[in-house]
mmCIF file of C-alpha atoms in Angstrom:
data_model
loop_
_atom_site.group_PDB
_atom_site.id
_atom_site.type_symbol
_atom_site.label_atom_id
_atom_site.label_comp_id
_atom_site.label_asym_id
_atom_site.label_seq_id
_atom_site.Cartn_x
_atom_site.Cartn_y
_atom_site.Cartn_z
ATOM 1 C CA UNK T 1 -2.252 17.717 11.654
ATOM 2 C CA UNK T 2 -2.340 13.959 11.792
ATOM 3 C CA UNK T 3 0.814 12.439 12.943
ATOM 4 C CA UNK T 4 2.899 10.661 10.266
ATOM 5 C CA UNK T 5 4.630 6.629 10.509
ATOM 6 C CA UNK T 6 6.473 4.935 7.985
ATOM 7 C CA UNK T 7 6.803 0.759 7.875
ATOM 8 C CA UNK T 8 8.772 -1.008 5.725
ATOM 9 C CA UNK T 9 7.706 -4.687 5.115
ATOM 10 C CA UNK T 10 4.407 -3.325 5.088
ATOM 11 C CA UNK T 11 2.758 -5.733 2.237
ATOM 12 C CA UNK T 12 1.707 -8.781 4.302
ATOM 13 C CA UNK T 13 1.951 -10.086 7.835
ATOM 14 C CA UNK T 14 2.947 -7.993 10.804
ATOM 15 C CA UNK T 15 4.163 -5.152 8.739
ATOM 16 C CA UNK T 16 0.438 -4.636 7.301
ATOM 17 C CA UNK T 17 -1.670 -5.319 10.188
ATOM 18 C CA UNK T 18 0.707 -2.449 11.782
ATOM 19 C CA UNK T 19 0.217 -0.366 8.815
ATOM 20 C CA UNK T 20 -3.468 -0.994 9.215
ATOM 21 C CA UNK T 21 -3.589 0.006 13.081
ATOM 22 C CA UNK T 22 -1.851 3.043 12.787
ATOM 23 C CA UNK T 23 -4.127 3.989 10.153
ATOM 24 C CA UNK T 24 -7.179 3.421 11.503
ATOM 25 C CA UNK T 25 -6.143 5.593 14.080
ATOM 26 C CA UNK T 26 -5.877 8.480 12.117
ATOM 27 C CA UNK T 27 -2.206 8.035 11.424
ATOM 28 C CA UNK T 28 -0.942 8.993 7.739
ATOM 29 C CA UNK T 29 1.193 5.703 6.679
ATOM 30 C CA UNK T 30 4.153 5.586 4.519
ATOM 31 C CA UNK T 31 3.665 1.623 3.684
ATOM 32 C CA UNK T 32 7.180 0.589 2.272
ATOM 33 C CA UNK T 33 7.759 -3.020 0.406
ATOM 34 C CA UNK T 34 8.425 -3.906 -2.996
ATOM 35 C CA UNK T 35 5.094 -5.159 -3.952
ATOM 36 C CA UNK T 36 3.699 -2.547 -6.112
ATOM 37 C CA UNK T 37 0.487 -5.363 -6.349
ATOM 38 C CA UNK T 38 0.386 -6.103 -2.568
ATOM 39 C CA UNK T 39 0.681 -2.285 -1.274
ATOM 40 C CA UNK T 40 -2.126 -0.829 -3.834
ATOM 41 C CA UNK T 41 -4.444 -3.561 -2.189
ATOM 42 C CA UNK T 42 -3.439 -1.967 1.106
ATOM 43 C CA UNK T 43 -4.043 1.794 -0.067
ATOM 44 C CA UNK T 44 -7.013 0.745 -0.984
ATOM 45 C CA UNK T 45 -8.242 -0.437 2.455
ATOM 46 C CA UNK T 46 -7.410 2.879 4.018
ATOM 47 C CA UNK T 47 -7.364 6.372 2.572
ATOM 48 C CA UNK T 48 -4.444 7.258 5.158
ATOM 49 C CA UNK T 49 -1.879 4.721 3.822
ATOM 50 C CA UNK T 50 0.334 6.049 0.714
ATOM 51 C CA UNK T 51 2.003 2.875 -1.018
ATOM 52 C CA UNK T 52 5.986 3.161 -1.356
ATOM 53 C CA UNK T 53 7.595 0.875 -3.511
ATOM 54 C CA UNK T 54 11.418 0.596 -2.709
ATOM 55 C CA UNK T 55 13.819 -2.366 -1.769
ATOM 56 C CA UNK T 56 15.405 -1.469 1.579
ATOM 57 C CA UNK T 57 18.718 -2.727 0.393
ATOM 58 C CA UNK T 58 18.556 -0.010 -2.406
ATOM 59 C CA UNK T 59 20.596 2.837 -0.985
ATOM 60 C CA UNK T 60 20.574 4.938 -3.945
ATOM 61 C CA UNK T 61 16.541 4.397 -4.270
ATOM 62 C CA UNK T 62 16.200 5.045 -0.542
ATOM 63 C CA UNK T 63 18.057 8.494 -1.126
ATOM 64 C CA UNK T 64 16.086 9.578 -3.790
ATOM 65 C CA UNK T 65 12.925 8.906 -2.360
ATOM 66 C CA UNK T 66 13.449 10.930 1.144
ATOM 67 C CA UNK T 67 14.590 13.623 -1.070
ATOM 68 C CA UNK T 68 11.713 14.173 -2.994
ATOM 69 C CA UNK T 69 9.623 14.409 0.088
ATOM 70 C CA UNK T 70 7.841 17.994 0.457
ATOM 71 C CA UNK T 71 10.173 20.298 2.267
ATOM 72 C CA UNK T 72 9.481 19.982 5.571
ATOM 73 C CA UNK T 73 8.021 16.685 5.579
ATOM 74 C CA UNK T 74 8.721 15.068 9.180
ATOM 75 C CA UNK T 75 8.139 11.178 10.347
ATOM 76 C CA UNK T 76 6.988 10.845 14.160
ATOM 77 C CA UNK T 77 7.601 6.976 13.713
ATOM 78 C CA UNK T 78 9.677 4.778 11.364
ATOM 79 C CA UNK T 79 9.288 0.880 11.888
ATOM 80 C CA UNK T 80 11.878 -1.187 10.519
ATOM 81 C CA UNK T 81 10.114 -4.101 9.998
ATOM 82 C CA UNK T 82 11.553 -5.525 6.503
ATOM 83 C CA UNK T 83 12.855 -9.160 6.770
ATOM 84 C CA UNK T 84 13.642 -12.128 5.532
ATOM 85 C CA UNK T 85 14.118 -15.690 6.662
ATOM 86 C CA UNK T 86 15.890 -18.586 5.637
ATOM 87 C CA UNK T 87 17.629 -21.926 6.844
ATOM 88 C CA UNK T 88 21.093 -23.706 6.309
ATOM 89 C CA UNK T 89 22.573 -26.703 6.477
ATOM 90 C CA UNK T 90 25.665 -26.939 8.426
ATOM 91 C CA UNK T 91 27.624 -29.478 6.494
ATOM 92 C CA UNK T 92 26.922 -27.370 3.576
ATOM 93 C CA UNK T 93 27.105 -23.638 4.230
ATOM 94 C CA UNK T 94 24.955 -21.838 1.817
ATOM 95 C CA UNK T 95 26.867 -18.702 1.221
ATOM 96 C CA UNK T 96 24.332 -16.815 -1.029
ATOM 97 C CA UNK T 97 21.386 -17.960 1.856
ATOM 98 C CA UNK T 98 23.910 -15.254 4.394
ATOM 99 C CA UNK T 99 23.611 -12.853 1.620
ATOM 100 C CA UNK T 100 20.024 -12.807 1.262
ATOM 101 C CA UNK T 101 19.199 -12.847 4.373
ATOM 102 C CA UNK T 102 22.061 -10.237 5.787
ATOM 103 C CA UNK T 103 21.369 -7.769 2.660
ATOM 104 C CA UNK T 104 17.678 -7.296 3.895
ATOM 105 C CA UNK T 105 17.893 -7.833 7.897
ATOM 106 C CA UNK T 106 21.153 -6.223 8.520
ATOM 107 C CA UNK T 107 21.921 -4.212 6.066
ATOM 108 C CA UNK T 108 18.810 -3.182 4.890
ATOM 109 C CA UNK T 109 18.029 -1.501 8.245
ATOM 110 C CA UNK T 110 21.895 0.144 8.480
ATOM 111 C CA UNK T 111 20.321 1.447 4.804
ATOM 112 C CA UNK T 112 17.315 2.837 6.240
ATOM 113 C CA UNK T 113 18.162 4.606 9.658
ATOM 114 C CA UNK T 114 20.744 6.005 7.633
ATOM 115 C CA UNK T 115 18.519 8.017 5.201
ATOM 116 C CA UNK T 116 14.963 8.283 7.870
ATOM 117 C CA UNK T 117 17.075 9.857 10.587
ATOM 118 C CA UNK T 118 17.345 13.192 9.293
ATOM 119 C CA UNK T 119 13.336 12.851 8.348
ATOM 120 C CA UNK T 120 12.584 11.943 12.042
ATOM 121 C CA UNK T 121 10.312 15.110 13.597
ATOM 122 C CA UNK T 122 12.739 15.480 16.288
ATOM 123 C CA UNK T 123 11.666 17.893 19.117
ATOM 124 C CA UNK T 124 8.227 16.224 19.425
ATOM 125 C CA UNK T 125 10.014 12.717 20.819
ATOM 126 C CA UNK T 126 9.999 10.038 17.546
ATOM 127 C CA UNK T 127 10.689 6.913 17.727
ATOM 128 C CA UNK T 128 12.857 4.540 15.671
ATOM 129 C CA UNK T 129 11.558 1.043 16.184
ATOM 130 C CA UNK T 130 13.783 -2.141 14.987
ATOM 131 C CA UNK T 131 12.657 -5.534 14.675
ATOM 132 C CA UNK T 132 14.839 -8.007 15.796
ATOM 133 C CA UNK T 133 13.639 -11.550 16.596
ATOM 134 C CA UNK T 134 13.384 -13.880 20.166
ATOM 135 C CA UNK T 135 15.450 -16.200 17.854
ATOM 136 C CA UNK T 136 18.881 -15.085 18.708
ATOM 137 C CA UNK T 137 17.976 -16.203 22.637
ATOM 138 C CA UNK T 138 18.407 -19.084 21.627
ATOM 139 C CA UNK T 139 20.832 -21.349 19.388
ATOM 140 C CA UNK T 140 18.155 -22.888 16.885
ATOM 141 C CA UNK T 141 18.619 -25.886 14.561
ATOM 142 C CA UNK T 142 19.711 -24.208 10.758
ATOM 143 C CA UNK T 143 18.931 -21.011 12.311
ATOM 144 C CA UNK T 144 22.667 -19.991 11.674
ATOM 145 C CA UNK T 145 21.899 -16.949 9.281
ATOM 146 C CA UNK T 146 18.624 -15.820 10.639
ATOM 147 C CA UNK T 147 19.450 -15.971 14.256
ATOM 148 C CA UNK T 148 22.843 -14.371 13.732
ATOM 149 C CA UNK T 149 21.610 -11.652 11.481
ATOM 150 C CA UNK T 150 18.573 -10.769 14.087
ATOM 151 C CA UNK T 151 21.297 -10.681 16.685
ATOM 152 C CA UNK T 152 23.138 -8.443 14.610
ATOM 153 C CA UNK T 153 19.861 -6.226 14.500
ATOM 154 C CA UNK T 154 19.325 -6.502 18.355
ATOM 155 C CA UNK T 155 22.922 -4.819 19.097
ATOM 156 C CA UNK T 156 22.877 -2.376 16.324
ATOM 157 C CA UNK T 157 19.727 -0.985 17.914
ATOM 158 C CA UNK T 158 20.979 -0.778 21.338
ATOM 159 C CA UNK T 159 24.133 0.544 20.354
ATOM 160 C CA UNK T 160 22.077 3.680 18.757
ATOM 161 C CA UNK T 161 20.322 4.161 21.558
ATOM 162 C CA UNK T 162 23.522 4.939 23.213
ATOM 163 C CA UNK T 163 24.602 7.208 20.796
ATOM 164 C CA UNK T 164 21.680 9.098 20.408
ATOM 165 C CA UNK T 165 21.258 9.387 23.734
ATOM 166 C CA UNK T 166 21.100 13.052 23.783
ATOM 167 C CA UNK T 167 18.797 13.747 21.321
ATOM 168 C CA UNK T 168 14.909 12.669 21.583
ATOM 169 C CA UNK T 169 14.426 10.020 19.615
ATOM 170 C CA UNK T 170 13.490 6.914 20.638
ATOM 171 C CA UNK T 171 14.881 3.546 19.568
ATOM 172 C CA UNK T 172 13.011 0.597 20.445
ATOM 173 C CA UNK T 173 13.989 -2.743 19.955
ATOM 174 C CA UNK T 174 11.231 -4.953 19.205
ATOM 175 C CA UNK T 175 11.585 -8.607 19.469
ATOM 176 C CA UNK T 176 8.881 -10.560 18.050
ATOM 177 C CA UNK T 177 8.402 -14.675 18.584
ATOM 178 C CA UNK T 178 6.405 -16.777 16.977
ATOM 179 C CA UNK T 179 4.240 -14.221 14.237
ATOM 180 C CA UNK T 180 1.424 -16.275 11.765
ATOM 181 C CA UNK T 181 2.796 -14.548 8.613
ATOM 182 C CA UNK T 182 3.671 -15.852 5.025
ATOM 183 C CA UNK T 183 7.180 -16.408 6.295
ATOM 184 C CA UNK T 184 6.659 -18.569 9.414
ATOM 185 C CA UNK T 185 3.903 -20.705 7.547
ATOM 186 C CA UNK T 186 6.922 -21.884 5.487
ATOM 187 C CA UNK T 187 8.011 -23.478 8.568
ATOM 188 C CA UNK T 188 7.951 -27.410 9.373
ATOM 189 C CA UNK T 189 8.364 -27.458 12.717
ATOM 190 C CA UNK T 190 5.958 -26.649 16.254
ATOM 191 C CA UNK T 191 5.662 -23.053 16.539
ATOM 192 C CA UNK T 192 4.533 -22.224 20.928
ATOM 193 C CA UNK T 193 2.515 -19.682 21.434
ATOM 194 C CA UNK T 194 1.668 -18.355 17.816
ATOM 195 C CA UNK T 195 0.261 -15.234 17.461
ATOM 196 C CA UNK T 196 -2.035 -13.154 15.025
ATOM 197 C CA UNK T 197 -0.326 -10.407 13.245
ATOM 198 C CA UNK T 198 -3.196 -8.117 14.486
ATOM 199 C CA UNK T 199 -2.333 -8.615 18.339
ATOM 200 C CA UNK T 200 1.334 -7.914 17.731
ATOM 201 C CA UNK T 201 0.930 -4.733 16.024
ATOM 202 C CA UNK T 202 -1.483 -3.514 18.850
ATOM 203 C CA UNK T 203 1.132 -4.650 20.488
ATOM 204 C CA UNK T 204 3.144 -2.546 18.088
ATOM 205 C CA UNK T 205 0.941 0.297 18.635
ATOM 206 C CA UNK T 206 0.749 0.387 22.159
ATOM 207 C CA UNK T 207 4.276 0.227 23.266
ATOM 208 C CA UNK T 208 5.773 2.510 20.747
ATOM 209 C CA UNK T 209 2.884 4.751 21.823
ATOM 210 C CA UNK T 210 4.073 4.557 25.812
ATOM 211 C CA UNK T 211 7.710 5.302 24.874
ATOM 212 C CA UNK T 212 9.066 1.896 25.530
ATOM 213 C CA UNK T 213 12.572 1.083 24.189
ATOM 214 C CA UNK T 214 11.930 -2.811 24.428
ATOM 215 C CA UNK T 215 9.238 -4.813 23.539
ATOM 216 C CA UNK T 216 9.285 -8.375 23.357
ATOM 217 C CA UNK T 217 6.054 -10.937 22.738
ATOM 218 C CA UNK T 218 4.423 -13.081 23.547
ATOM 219 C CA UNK T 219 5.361 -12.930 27.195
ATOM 220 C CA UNK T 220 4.852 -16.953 28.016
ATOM 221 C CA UNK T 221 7.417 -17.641 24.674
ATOM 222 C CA UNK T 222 9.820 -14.607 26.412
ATOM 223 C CA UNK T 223 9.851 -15.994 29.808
ATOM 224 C CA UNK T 224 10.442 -19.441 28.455
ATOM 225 C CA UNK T 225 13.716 -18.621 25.941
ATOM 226 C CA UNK T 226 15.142 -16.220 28.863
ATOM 227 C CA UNK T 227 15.086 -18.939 31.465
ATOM 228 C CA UNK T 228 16.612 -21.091 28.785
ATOM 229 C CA UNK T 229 19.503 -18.411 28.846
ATOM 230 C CA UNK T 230 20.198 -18.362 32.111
ATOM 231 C CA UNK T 231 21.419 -22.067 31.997
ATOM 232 C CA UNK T 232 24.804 -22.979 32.282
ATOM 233 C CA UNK T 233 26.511 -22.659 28.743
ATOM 234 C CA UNK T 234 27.094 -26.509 28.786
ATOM 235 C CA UNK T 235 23.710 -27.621 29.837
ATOM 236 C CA UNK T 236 21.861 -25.050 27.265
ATOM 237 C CA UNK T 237 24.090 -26.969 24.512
ATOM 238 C CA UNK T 238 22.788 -29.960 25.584
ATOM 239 C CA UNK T 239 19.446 -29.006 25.438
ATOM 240 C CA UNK T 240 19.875 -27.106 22.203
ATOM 241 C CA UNK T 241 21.432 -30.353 20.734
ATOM 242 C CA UNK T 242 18.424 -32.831 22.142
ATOM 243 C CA UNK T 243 15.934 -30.285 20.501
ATOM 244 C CA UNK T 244 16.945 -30.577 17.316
ATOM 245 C CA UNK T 245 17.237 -34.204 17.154
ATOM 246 C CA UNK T 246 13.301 -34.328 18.570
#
């Protein structure tokens, strides 16, 4: 019986090339977004990928969907890959821009480990992958929603890995840079080391596949934004600060 993943976000960028590489490898795919357009293009690329149209943030939606799933229906993975991206201006605090963004980054993953958890196929090790973002390394110019809600992501991951500790599920954190998706095109600014949606869901594919709990990429952009952390907290304002006036 062929294994089974779900992905929300699954209509464009990483989300569908990770859709895509799990089924071409014989994986039946749960695509979630809200595109009803966008996700019958992907079904029709790949027999093994069954369209879901829901809006993370819809709790009631989410509910109804996992129960009318066929009794017994397990998930071996669930990729929370959902998100959304947008930038402030400090002098002028956009409070509906926190909304947005928190409603589908934060909350909409709270919304779906919630209702996935009791689908996950425990006893044959599943994994619960979260992505988070390299962005919260770092304090990035207008990044004050994004950044904040990815590192809001980062910790809620890690602190259900602690308390599912005893079980055997998997939660890994993933923590993407620099991804060529509709999202990042939007941006006006040098992106280092970009990378193709395809690499990081073999990426994706790979690491979930070896059990890791962490996967961050690309390396070079990882190494870079850690050293950056280990400055003093002075010095990395500084250079934060001279950054965004470049």
């Amino acid at each position: 019986m062929a294994k089974i993943c779900l992905i929300t976000g699954a209509s464009s960028g990483m989300g569908k090339a990770t859709a895509l590489r799990y089924a071409n490898n014989g994986w039946q795919v749960y695509a979630v977004a809200r595109s009803t357009d966008k996700l019958a293009e992907l079904a029709a690329q790949n027999a093994n990928i069954k369209p879901v149209s829901l809006d993370v943030t819809d709790s009631v939606a989410l509910a109804s969907w996992a129960a009318a799933l066929p009794a017994g229906q397990k998930i071996d993975v669930a990729i929370l890959n959902a998100g959304t991206c947008e930038y402030v201006d400090a002098d002028d605090l956009d409070l509906a821009a926190f909304e947005r963004t928190f409603a589908v980054n934060v909350q909409g993953v709270v919304c779906c480990t919630r209702y996935l958890l009791p689908l996950l196929n425990t006893g044959s090790h599943p994994t619960l992958a979260i992505v988070s973002s390299m962005s919260h390394f770092f304090p990035f110019t207008r990044a004050e929603a994004y950044g904040a809600s990815k590192a809001a992501v980062a910790y809620f991951a890690d602190s259900l890995r602690v308390d599912l500790a005893d079980t055997d599920i998997n939660v890994c954190l993933i923590e993407p840079g620099f991804i060529d998706t509709p999202l990042t095109r939007k941006n006006d600014f040098e992106m280092p080391f970009l990378m193709a949606p395809e690499k990081a869901a073999s990426r994706i594919f790979d690491g979930i596949n070896a059990g890791k709990s962490r996967l961050r990429f690309p390396r070079r952009l990882s190494f870079v934004l850690k050293a950056l952390g280990l400055l003093p907290y002075g010095l990395r304002n500084k250079l934060a600060k001279k950054m965004k006036q470049q």
